[in-house]
PDB file of C-alpha atoms and ligand atoms in Angstrom:
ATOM      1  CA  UNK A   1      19.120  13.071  -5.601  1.00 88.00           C
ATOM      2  CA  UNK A   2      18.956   9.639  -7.011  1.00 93.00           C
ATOM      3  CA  UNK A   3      15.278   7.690  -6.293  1.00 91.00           C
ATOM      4  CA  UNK A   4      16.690   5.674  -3.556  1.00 94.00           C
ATOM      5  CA  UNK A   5      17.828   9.102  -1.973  1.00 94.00           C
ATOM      6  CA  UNK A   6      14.245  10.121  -2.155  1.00 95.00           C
ATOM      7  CA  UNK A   7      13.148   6.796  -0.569  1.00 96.00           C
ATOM      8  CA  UNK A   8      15.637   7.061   2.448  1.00 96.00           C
ATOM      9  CA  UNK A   9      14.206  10.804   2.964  1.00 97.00           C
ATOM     10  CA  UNK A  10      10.947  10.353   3.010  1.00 98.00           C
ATOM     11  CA  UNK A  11      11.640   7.029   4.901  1.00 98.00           C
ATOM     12  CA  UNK A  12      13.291   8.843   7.798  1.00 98.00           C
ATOM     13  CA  UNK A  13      10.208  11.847   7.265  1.00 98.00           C
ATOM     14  CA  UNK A  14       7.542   9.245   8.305  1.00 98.00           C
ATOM     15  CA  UNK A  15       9.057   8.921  12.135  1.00 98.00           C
ATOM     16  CA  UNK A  16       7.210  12.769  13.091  1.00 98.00           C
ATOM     17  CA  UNK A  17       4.244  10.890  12.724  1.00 98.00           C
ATOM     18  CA  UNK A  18       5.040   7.752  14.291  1.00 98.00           C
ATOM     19  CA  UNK A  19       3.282   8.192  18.049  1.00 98.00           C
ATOM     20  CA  UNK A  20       4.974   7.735  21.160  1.00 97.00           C
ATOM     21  CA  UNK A  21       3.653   4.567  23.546  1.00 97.00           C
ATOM     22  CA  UNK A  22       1.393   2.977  20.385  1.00 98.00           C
ATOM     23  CA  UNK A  23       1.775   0.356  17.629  1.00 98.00           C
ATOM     24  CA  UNK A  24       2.280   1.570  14.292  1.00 98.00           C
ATOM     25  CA  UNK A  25       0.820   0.042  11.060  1.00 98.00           C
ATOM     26  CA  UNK A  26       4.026  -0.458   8.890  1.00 98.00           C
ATOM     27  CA  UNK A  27       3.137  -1.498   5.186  1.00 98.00           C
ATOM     28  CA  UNK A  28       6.166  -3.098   2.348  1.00 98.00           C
ATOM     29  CA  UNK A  29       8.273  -2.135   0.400  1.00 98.00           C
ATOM     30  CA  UNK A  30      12.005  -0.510  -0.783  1.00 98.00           C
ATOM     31  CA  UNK A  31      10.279   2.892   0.431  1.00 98.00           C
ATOM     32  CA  UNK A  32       8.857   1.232   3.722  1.00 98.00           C
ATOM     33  CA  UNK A  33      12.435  -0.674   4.481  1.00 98.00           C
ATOM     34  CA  UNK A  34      13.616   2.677   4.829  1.00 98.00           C
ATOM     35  CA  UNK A  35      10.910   3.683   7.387  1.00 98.00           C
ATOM     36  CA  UNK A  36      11.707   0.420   8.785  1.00 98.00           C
ATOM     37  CA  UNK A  37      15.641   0.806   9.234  1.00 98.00           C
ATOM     38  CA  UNK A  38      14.719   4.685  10.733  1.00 98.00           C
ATOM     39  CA  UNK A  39      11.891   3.482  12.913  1.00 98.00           C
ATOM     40  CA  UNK A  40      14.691   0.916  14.594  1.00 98.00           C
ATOM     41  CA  UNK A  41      16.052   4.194  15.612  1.00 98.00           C
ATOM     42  CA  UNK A  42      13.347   5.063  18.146  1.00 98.00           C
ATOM     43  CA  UNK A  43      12.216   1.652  18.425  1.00 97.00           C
ATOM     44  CA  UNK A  44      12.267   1.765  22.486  1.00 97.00           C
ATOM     45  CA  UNK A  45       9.221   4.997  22.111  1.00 98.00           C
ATOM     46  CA  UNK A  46       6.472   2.777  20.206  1.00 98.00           C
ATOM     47  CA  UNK A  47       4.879  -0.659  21.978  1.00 97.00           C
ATOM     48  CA  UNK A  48       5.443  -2.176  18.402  1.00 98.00           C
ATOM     49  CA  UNK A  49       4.259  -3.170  15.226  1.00 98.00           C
ATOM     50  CA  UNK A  50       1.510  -4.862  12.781  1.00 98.00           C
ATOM     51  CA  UNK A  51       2.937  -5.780   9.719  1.00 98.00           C
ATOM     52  CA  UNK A  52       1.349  -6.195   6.423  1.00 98.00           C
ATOM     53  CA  UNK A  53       4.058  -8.849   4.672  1.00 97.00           C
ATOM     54  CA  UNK A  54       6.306 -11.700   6.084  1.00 97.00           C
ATOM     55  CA  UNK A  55       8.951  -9.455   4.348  1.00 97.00           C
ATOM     56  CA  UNK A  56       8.457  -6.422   6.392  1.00 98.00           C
ATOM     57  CA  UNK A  57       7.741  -8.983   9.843  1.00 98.00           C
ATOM     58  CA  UNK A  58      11.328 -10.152   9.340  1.00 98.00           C
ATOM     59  CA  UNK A  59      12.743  -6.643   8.694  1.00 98.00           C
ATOM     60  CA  UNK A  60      10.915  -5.255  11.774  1.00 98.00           C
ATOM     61  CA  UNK A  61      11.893  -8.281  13.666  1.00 98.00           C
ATOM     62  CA  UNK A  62      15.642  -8.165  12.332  1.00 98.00           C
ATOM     63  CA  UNK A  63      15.510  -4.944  14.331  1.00 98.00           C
ATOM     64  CA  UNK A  64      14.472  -6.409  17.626  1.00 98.00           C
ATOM     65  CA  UNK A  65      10.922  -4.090  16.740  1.00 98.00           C
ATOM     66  CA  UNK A  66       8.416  -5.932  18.242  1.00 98.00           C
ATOM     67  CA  UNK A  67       5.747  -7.165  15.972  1.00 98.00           C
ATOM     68  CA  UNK A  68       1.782  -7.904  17.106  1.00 98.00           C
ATOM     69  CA  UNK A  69      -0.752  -9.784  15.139  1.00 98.00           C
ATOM     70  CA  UNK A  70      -3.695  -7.523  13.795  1.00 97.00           C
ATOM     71  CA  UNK A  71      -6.060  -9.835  16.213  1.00 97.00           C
ATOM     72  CA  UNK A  72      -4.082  -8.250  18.836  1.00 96.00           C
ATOM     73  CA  UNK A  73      -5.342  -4.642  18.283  1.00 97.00           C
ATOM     74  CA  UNK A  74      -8.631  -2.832  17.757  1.00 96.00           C
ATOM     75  CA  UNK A  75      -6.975   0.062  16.683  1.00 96.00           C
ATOM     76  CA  UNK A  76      -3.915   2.032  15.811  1.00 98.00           C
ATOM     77  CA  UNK A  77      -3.325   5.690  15.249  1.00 98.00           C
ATOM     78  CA  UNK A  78      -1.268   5.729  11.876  1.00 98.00           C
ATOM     79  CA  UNK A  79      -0.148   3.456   8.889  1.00 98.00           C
ATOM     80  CA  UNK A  80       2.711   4.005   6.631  1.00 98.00           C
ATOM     81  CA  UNK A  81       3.025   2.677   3.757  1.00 98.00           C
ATOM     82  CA  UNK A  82       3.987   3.568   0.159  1.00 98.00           C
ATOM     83  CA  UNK A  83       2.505   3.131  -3.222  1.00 98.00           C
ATOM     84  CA  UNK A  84       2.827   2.690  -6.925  1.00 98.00           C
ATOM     85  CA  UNK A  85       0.971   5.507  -7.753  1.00 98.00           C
ATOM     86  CA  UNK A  86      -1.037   8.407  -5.555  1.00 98.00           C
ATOM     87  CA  UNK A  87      -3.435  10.922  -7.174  1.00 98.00           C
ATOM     88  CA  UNK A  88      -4.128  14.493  -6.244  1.00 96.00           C
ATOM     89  CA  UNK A  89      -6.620  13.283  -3.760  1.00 97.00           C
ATOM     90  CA  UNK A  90      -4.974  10.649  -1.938  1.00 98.00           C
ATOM     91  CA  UNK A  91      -6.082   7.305  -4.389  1.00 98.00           C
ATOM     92  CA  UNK A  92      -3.532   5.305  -4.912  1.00 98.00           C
ATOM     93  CA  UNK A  93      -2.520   2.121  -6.997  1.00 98.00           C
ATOM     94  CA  UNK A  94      -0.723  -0.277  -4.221  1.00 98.00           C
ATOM     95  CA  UNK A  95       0.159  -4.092  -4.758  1.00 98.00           C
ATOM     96  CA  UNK A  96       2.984  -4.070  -6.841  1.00 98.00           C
ATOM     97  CA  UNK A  97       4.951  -5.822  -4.029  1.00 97.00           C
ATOM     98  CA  UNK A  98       2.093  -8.020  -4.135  1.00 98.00           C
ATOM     99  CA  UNK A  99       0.810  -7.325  -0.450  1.00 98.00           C
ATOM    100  CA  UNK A 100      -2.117  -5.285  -0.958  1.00 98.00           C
ATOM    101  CA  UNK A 101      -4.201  -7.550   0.855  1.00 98.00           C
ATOM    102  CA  UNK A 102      -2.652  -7.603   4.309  1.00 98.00           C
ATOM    103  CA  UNK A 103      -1.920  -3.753   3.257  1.00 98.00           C
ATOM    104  CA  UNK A 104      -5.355  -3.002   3.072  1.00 98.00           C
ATOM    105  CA  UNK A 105      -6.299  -4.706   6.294  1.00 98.00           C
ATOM    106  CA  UNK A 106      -3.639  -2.989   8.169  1.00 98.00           C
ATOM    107  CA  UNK A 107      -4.382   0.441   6.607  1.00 98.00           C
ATOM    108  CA  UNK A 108      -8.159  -0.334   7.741  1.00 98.00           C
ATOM    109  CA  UNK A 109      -7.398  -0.443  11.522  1.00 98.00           C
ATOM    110  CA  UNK A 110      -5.779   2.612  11.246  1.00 98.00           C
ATOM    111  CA  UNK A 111      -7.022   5.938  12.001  1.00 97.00           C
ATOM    112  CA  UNK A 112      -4.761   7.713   9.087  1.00 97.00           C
ATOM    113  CA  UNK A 113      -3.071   6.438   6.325  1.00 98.00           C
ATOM    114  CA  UNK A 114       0.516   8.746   5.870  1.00 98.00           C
ATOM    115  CA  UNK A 115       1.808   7.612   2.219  1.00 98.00           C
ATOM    116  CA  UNK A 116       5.505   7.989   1.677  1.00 98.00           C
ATOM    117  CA  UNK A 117       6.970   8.021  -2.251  1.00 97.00           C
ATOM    118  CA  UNK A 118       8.993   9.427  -4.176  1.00 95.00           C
ATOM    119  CA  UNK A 119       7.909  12.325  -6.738  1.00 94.00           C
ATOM    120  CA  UNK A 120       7.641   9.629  -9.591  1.00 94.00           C
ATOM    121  CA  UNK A 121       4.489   8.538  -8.009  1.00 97.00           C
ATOM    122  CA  UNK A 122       2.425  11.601  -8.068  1.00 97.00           C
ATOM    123  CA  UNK A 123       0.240  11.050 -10.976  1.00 98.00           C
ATOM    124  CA  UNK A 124      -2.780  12.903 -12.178  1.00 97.00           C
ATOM    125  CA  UNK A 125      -4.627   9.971 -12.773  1.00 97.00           C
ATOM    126  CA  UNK A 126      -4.177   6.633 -11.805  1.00 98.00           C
ATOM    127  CA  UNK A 127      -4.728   3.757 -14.260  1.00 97.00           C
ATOM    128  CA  UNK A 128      -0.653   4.062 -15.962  1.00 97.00           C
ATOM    129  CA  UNK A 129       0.574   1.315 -13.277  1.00 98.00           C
ATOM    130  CA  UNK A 130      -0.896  -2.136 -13.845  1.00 98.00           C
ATOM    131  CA  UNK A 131      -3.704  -2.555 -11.555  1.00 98.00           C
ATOM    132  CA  UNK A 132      -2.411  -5.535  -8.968  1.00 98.00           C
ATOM    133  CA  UNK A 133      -5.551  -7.538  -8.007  1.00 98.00           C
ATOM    134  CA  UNK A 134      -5.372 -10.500  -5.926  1.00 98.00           C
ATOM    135  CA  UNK A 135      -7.489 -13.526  -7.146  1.00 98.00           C
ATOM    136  CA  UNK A 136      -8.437 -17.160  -5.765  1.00 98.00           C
ATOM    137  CA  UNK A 137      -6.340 -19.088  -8.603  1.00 98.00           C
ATOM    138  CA  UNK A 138      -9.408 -20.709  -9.715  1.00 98.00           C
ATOM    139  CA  UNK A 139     -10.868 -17.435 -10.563  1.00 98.00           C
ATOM    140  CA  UNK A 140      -7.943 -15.537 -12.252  1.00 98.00           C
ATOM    141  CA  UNK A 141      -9.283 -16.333 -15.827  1.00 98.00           C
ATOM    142  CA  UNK A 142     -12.857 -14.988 -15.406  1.00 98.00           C
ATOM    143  CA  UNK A 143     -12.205 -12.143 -13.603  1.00 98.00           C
ATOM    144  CA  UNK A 144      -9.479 -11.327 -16.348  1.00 98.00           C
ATOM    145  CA  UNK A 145     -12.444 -11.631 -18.744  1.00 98.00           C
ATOM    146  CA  UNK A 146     -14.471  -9.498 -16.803  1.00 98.00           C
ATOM    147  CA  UNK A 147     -11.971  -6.723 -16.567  1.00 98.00           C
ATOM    148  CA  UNK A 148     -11.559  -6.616 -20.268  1.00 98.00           C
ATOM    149  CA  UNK A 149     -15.315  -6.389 -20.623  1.00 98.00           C
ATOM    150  CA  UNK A 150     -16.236  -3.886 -18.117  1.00 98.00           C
ATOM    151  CA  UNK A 151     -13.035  -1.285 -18.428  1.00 98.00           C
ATOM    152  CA  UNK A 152     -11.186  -2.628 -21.161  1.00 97.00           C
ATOM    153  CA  UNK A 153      -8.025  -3.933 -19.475  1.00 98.00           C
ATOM    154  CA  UNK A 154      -6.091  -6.289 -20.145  1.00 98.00           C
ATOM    155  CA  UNK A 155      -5.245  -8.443 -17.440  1.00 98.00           C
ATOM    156  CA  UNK A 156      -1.814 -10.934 -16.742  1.00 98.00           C
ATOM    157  CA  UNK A 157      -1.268 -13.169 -14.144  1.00 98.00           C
ATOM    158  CA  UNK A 158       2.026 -12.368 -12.549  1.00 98.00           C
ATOM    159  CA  UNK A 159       4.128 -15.324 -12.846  1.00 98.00           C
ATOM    160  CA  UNK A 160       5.924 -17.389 -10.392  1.00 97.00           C
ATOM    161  CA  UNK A 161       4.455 -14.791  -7.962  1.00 97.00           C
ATOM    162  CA  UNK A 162       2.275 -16.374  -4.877  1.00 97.00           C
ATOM    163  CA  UNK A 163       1.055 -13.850  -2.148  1.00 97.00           C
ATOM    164  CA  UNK A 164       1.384 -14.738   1.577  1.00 96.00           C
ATOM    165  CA  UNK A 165      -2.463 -15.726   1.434  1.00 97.00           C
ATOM    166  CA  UNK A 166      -1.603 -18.053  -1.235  1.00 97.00           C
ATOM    167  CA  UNK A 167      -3.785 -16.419  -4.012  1.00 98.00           C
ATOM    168  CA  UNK A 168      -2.883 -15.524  -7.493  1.00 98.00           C
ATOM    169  CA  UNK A 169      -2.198 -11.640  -8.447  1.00 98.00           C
ATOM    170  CA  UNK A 170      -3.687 -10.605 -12.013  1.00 98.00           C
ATOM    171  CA  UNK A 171      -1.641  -7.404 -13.237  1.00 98.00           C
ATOM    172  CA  UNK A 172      -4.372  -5.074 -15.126  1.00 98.00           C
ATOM    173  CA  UNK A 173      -2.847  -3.098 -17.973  1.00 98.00           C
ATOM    174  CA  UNK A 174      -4.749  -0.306 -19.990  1.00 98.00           C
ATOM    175  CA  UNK A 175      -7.160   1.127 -17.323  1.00 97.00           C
ATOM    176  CA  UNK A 176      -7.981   4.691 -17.239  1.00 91.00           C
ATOM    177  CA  UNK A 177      -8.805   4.991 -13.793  1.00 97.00           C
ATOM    178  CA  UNK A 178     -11.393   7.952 -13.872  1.00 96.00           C
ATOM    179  CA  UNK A 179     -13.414   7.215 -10.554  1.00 98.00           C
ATOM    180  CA  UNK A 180     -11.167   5.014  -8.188  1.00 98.00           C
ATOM    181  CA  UNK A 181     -13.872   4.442  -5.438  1.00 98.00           C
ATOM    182  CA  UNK A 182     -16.214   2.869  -7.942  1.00 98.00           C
ATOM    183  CA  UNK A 183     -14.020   0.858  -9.554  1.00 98.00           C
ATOM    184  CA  UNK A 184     -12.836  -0.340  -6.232  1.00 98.00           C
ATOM    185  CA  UNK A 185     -16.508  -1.135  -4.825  1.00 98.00           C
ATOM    186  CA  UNK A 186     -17.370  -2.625  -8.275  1.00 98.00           C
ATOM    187  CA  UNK A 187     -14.309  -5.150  -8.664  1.00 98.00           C
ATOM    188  CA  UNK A 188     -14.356  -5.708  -4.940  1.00 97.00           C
ATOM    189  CA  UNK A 189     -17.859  -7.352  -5.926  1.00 98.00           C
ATOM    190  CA  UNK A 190     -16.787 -10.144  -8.376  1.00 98.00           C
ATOM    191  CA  UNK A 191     -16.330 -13.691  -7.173  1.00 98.00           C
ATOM    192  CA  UNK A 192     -13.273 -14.730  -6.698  1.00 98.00           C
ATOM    193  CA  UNK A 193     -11.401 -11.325  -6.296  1.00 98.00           C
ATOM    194  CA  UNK A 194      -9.541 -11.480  -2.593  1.00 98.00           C
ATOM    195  CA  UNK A 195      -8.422  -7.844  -2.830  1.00 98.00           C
ATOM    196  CA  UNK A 196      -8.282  -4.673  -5.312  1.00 98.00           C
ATOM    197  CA  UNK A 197      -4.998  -2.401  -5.289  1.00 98.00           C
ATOM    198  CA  UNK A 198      -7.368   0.665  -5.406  1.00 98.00           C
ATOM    199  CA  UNK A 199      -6.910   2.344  -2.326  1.00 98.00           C
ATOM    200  CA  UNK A 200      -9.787   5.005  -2.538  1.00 98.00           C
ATOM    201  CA  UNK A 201     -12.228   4.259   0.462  1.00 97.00           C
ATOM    202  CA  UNK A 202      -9.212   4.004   2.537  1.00 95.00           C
ATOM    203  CA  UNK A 203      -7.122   6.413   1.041  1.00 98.00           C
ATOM    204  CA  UNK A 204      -3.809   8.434   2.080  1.00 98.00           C
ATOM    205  CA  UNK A 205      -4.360  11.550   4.357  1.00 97.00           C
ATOM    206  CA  UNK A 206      -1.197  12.622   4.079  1.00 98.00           C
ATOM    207  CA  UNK A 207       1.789  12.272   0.945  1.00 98.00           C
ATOM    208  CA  UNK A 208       5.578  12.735   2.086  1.00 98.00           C
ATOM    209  CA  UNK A 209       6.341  13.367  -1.102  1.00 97.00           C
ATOM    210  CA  UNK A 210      10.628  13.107  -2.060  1.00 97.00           C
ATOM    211  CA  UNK A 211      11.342  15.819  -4.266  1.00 96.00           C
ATOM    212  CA  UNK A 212      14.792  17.002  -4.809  1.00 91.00           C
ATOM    213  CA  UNK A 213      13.808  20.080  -2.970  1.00 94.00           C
ATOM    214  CA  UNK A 214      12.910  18.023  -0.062  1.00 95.00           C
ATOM    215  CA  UNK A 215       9.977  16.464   1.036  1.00 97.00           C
ATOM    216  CA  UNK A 216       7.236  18.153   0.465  1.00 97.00           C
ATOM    217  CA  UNK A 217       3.719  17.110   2.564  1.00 97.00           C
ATOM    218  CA  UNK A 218       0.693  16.863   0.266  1.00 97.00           C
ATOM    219  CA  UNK A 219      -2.570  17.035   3.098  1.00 97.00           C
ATOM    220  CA  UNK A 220      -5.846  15.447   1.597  1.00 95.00           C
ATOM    221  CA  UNK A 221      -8.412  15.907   4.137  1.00 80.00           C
TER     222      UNK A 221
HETATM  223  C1  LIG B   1       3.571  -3.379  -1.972  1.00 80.76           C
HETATM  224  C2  LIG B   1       3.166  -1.976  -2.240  1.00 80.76           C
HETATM  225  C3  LIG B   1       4.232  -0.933  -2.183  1.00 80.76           C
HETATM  226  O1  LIG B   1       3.840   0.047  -1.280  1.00 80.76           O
HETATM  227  C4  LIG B   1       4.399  -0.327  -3.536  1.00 80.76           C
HETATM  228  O2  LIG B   1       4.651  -1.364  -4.466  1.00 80.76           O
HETATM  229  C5  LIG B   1       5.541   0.688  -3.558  1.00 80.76           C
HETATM  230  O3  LIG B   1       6.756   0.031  -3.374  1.00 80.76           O
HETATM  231  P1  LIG B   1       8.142   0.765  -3.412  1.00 80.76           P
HETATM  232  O4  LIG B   1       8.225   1.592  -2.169  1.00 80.76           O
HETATM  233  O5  LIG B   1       9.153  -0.359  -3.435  1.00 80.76           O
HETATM  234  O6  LIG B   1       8.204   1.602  -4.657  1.00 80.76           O
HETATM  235  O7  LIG B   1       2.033  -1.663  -2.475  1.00 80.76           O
HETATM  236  O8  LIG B   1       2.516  -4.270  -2.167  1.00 80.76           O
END
Protein backbone atom coordinates (compact mmCIF):
# COMPACT_ATOMS: atom_id res chain seq x y z
CA UNK A 1 0.00 0.00 0.00
CA UNK A 2 1.46 3.25 -1.04
CA UNK A 3 1.61 6.11 2.06
CA UNK A 4 -1.34 7.90 0.80
CA UNK A 5 -3.19 4.42 0.96
CA UNK A 6 -2.21 4.32 4.56
CA UNK A 7 -3.47 7.92 5.07
CA UNK A 8 -6.97 7.25 3.44
CA UNK A 9 -7.20 4.03 5.88
CA UNK A 10 -6.50 5.29 8.83
CA UNK A 11 -8.46 8.46 7.72
CA UNK A 12 -11.68 6.50 7.26
CA UNK A 13 -10.50 4.34 10.84
CA UNK A 14 -10.87 7.60 12.89
CA UNK A 15 -14.94 7.80 12.20
CA UNK A 16 -15.51 4.62 15.15
CA UNK A 17 -14.45 7.15 17.37
CA UNK A 18 -16.12 10.09 16.14
CA UNK A 19 -19.39 10.38 18.72
CA UNK A 20 -22.79 10.62 17.68
CA UNK A 21 -24.78 14.18 18.61
CA UNK A 22 -21.17 16.05 19.64
CA UNK A 23 -18.53 18.29 18.00
CA UNK A 24 -15.41 16.75 17.13
CA UNK A 25 -11.92 18.36 17.41
CA UNK A 26 -10.52 17.89 13.79
CA UNK A 27 -6.70 18.85 13.56
CA UNK A 28 -4.60 19.43 9.68
CA UNK A 29 -3.19 17.83 7.53
CA UNK A 30 -2.90 15.24 4.19
CA UNK A 31 -3.74 12.48 6.96
CA UNK A 32 -6.60 14.67 8.58
CA UNK A 33 -8.13 15.67 4.88
CA UNK A 34 -8.78 12.16 4.71
CA UNK A 35 -10.67 12.05 8.07
CA UNK A 36 -12.17 15.10 6.77
CA UNK A 37 -13.50 13.77 3.27
CA UNK A 38 -14.80 10.37 5.47
CA UNK A 39 -16.27 12.40 8.28
CA UNK A 40 -18.51 14.29 5.34
CA UNK A 41 -19.85 10.86 5.13
CA UNK A 42 -21.72 10.88 8.45
CA UNK A 43 -21.69 14.47 8.69
CA UNK A 44 -25.66 14.64 9.54
CA UNK A 45 -24.65 12.26 13.17
CA UNK A 46 -22.14 14.96 14.77
CA UNK A 47 -23.46 18.80 15.75
CA UNK A 48 -20.08 19.87 14.06
CA UNK A 49 -16.71 20.90 14.23
CA UNK A 50 -13.68 23.05 15.85
CA UNK A 51 -11.01 23.36 13.61
CA UNK A 52 -7.44 23.92 14.29
CA UNK A 53 -6.31 25.68 10.67
CA UNK A 54 -8.15 27.96 8.11
CA UNK A 55 -7.09 25.01 5.84
CA UNK A 56 -9.01 22.35 7.53
CA UNK A 57 -12.18 25.25 8.28
CA UNK A 58 -12.48 25.44 4.49
CA UNK A 59 -12.22 21.65 3.93
CA UNK A 60 -14.82 20.99 6.68
CA UNK A 61 -16.85 23.80 5.38
CA UNK A 62 -16.40 22.65 1.59
CA UNK A 63 -18.36 19.72 2.99
CA UNK A 64 -21.31 21.63 4.29
CA UNK A 65 -19.68 20.22 8.04
CA UNK A 66 -20.55 22.74 10.25
CA UNK A 67 -17.72 24.43 11.95
CA UNK A 68 -17.92 26.22 15.73
CA UNK A 69 -15.40 28.54 17.20
CA UNK A 70 -13.46 27.00 20.27
CA UNK A 71 -15.25 29.99 22.42
CA UNK A 72 -18.27 28.16 21.53
CA UNK A 73 -17.49 24.95 23.54
CA UNK A 74 -16.26 23.99 26.99
CA UNK A 75 -15.63 20.70 25.96
CA UNK A 76 -15.50 17.97 23.41
CA UNK A 77 -15.13 14.25 23.68
CA UNK A 78 -12.31 13.46 21.03
CA UNK A 79 -9.63 15.16 18.74
CA UNK A 80 -8.08 13.75 15.71
CA UNK A 81 -5.34 14.74 14.45
CA UNK A 82 -2.06 13.39 13.00
CA UNK A 83 1.57 13.94 13.56
CA UNK A 84 5.11 14.02 12.34
CA UNK A 85 6.30 11.71 14.64
CA UNK A 86 4.58 9.57 17.76
CA UNK A 87 6.66 7.63 20.33
CA UNK A 88 5.87 4.42 22.11
CA UNK A 89 4.03 6.39 24.68
CA UNK A 90 1.91 8.65 22.83
CA UNK A 91 4.60 11.98 22.47
CA UNK A 92 4.56 13.24 19.44
CA UNK A 93 6.40 15.91 17.21
CA UNK A 94 3.32 17.97 15.49
CA UNK A 95 3.69 21.39 13.55
CA UNK A 96 5.08 20.51 10.45
CA UNK A 97 1.92 21.91 8.75
CA UNK A 98 2.70 24.74 10.84
CA UNK A 99 -0.60 24.66 13.02
CA UNK A 100 0.52 23.38 16.20
CA UNK A 101 -0.74 26.22 17.96
CA UNK A 102 -4.45 26.13 17.23
CA UNK A 103 -3.65 22.16 17.32
CA UNK A 104 -2.70 22.28 20.71
CA UNK A 105 -5.60 24.39 21.84
CA UNK A 106 -8.05 22.20 20.19
CA UNK A 107 -6.41 18.97 21.45
CA UNK A 108 -6.65 20.74 25.05
CA UNK A 109 -10.50 20.93 25.11
CA UNK A 110 -10.64 17.55 24.33
CA UNK A 111 -11.14 14.71 26.53
CA UNK A 112 -8.83 12.22 24.24
CA UNK A 113 -6.51 12.83 21.72
CA UNK A 114 -6.91 9.67 18.85
CA UNK A 115 -3.63 10.18 16.55
CA UNK A 116 -3.94 8.85 13.05
CA UNK A 117 -0.45 8.17 10.84
CA UNK A 118 0.95 6.16 8.89
CA UNK A 119 3.65 3.46 10.11
CA UNK A 120 6.53 5.92 9.05
CA UNK A 121 5.71 7.88 12.07
CA UNK A 122 6.20 5.44 14.80
CA UNK A 123 9.53 6.31 16.08
CA UNK A 124 11.36 5.19 19.15
CA UNK A 125 12.40 8.45 20.00
CA UNK A 126 11.40 11.62 18.91
CA UNK A 127 13.95 14.36 18.15
CA UNK A 128 14.68 12.92 14.03
CA UNK A 129 11.83 15.46 12.74
CA UNK A 130 12.76 19.12 13.10
CA UNK A 131 11.17 20.39 16.12
CA UNK A 132 8.40 23.13 14.69
CA UNK A 133 8.20 25.92 17.33
CA UNK A 134 6.17 28.88 16.83
CA UNK A 135 7.88 32.25 17.77
CA UNK A 136 6.79 36.09 18.01
CA UNK A 137 9.11 37.22 14.93
CA UNK A 138 10.91 39.48 17.15
CA UNK A 139 12.02 36.63 19.20
CA UNK A 140 12.98 33.94 16.58
CA UNK A 141 16.77 34.79 16.86
CA UNK A 142 17.16 34.42 20.67
CA UNK A 143 15.21 31.64 21.18
CA UNK A 144 17.26 29.97 18.24
CA UNK A 145 20.27 30.83 20.44
CA UNK A 146 18.81 29.42 23.32
CA UNK A 147 17.98 26.13 21.74
CA UNK A 148 21.49 25.66 20.58
CA UNK A 149 22.68 26.36 24.10
CA UNK A 150 20.41 24.35 26.16
CA UNK A 151 19.96 21.02 23.76
CA UNK A 152 22.22 21.66 21.08
CA UNK A 153 19.88 22.24 18.13
CA UNK A 154 20.13 23.98 15.55
CA UNK A 155 17.33 26.04 14.77
CA UNK A 156 15.90 27.63 11.04
CA UNK A 157 13.28 29.84 10.51
CA UNK A 158 10.97 28.35 7.96
CA UNK A 159 10.82 30.66 5.15
CA UNK A 160 8.05 32.38 3.44
CA UNK A 161 5.99 30.41 6.03
CA UNK A 162 3.49 32.71 8.33
CA UNK A 163 1.08 30.77 10.72
CA UNK A 164 -2.61 31.81 10.98
CA UNK A 165 -1.59 33.72 14.31
CA UNK A 166 0.85 35.56 12.32
CA UNK A 167 4.02 34.33 14.21
CA UNK A 168 7.20 32.99 12.84
CA UNK A 169 7.92 29.00 13.01
CA UNK A 170 11.72 28.13 13.91
CA UNK A 171 12.40 24.43 12.56
CA UNK A 172 14.83 22.74 15.33
CA UNK A 173 17.23 20.24 13.80
CA UNK A 174 19.59 17.88 15.88
CA UNK A 175 17.52 17.29 19.10
CA UNK A 176 17.58 14.06 20.82
CA UNK A 177 14.40 14.23 22.41
CA UNK A 178 15.03 12.01 25.60
CA UNK A 179 12.26 13.47 28.03
CA UNK A 180 9.48 15.20 25.85
CA UNK A 181 7.42 16.63 28.83
CA UNK A 182 10.41 18.56 30.09
CA UNK A 183 11.51 19.83 27.15
CA UNK A 184 8.02 20.93 26.44
CA UNK A 185 7.49 22.72 29.99
CA UNK A 186 11.07 24.13 29.67
CA UNK A 187 10.79 25.77 26.05
CA UNK A 188 7.18 26.58 26.75
CA UNK A 189 8.95 28.98 29.41
CA UNK A 190 11.13 31.23 27.14
CA UNK A 191 9.90 34.63 26.04
CA UNK A 192 8.76 34.89 23.00
CA UNK A 193 7.90 31.17 22.21
CA UNK A 194 3.88 31.11 21.22
CA UNK A 195 3.81 27.31 21.06
CA UNK A 196 6.15 24.03 21.22
CA UNK A 197 5.36 21.02 18.73
CA UNK A 198 5.97 18.64 21.73
CA UNK A 199 2.84 17.13 22.40
CA UNK A 200 3.66 15.27 25.76
CA UNK A 201 1.30 16.81 28.51
CA UNK A 202 -1.40 16.45 26.05
CA UNK A 203 -0.44 13.49 24.39
CA UNK A 204 -2.23 10.78 22.02
CA UNK A 205 -4.37 8.08 23.84
CA UNK A 206 -4.83 6.23 21.08
CA UNK A 207 -2.44 5.59 17.51
CA UNK A 208 -4.42 4.27 14.31
CA UNK A 209 -1.49 3.25 13.07
CA UNK A 210 -1.53 2.35 8.76
CA UNK A 211 0.42 -0.60 8.32
CA UNK A 212 0.16 -2.65 5.27
CA UNK A 213 -1.45 -5.24 7.39
CA UNK A 214 -4.06 -2.82 8.33
CA UNK A 215 -4.44 -0.50 10.92
CA UNK A 216 -3.29 -1.49 13.81
CA UNK A 217 -4.52 0.55 17.30
CA UNK A 218 -1.60 1.39 19.59
CA UNK A 219 -3.62 2.24 23.32
CA UNK A 220 -1.39 4.49 25.66
CA UNK A 221 -3.29 4.87 28.74
C1 LIG B 1 0.20 20.04 11.12
C2 LIG B 1 0.53 18.77 11.81
C3 LIG B 1 0.22 17.50 11.09
O1 LIG B 1 -0.58 16.72 11.91
C4 LIG B 1 1.50 16.78 10.80
O2 LIG B 1 2.36 17.65 10.10
C5 LIG B 1 1.25 15.51 9.99
O3 LIG B 1 0.80 15.85 8.71
P1 LIG B 1 0.51 14.79 7.59
O4 LIG B 1 -0.73 14.06 8.00
O5 LIG B 1 0.32 15.62 6.34
O6 LIG B 1 1.70 13.88 7.49
O7 LIG B 1 1.02 18.74 12.91
O8 LIG B 1 0.64 21.16 11.84
Amino acid sequence: MTQDELKALVGRAALDFVVPLAVVGVGTGSTVNCFIDALATVKDTITGAVSSSVQSTERLRSHGIRVLDANEVEAIPVYIDGADEIDARGHMIKGGGAALTREKIVADLAERFVCIADESKLVDRLGRYPLPVEVIPMAAAQVARRFASAYGGQAAVREGVTTDNGNWLLDVRGLAIADPLAMETEVNQWPGVVTVGIFARRRARVCLLGTSQGVKALSFD
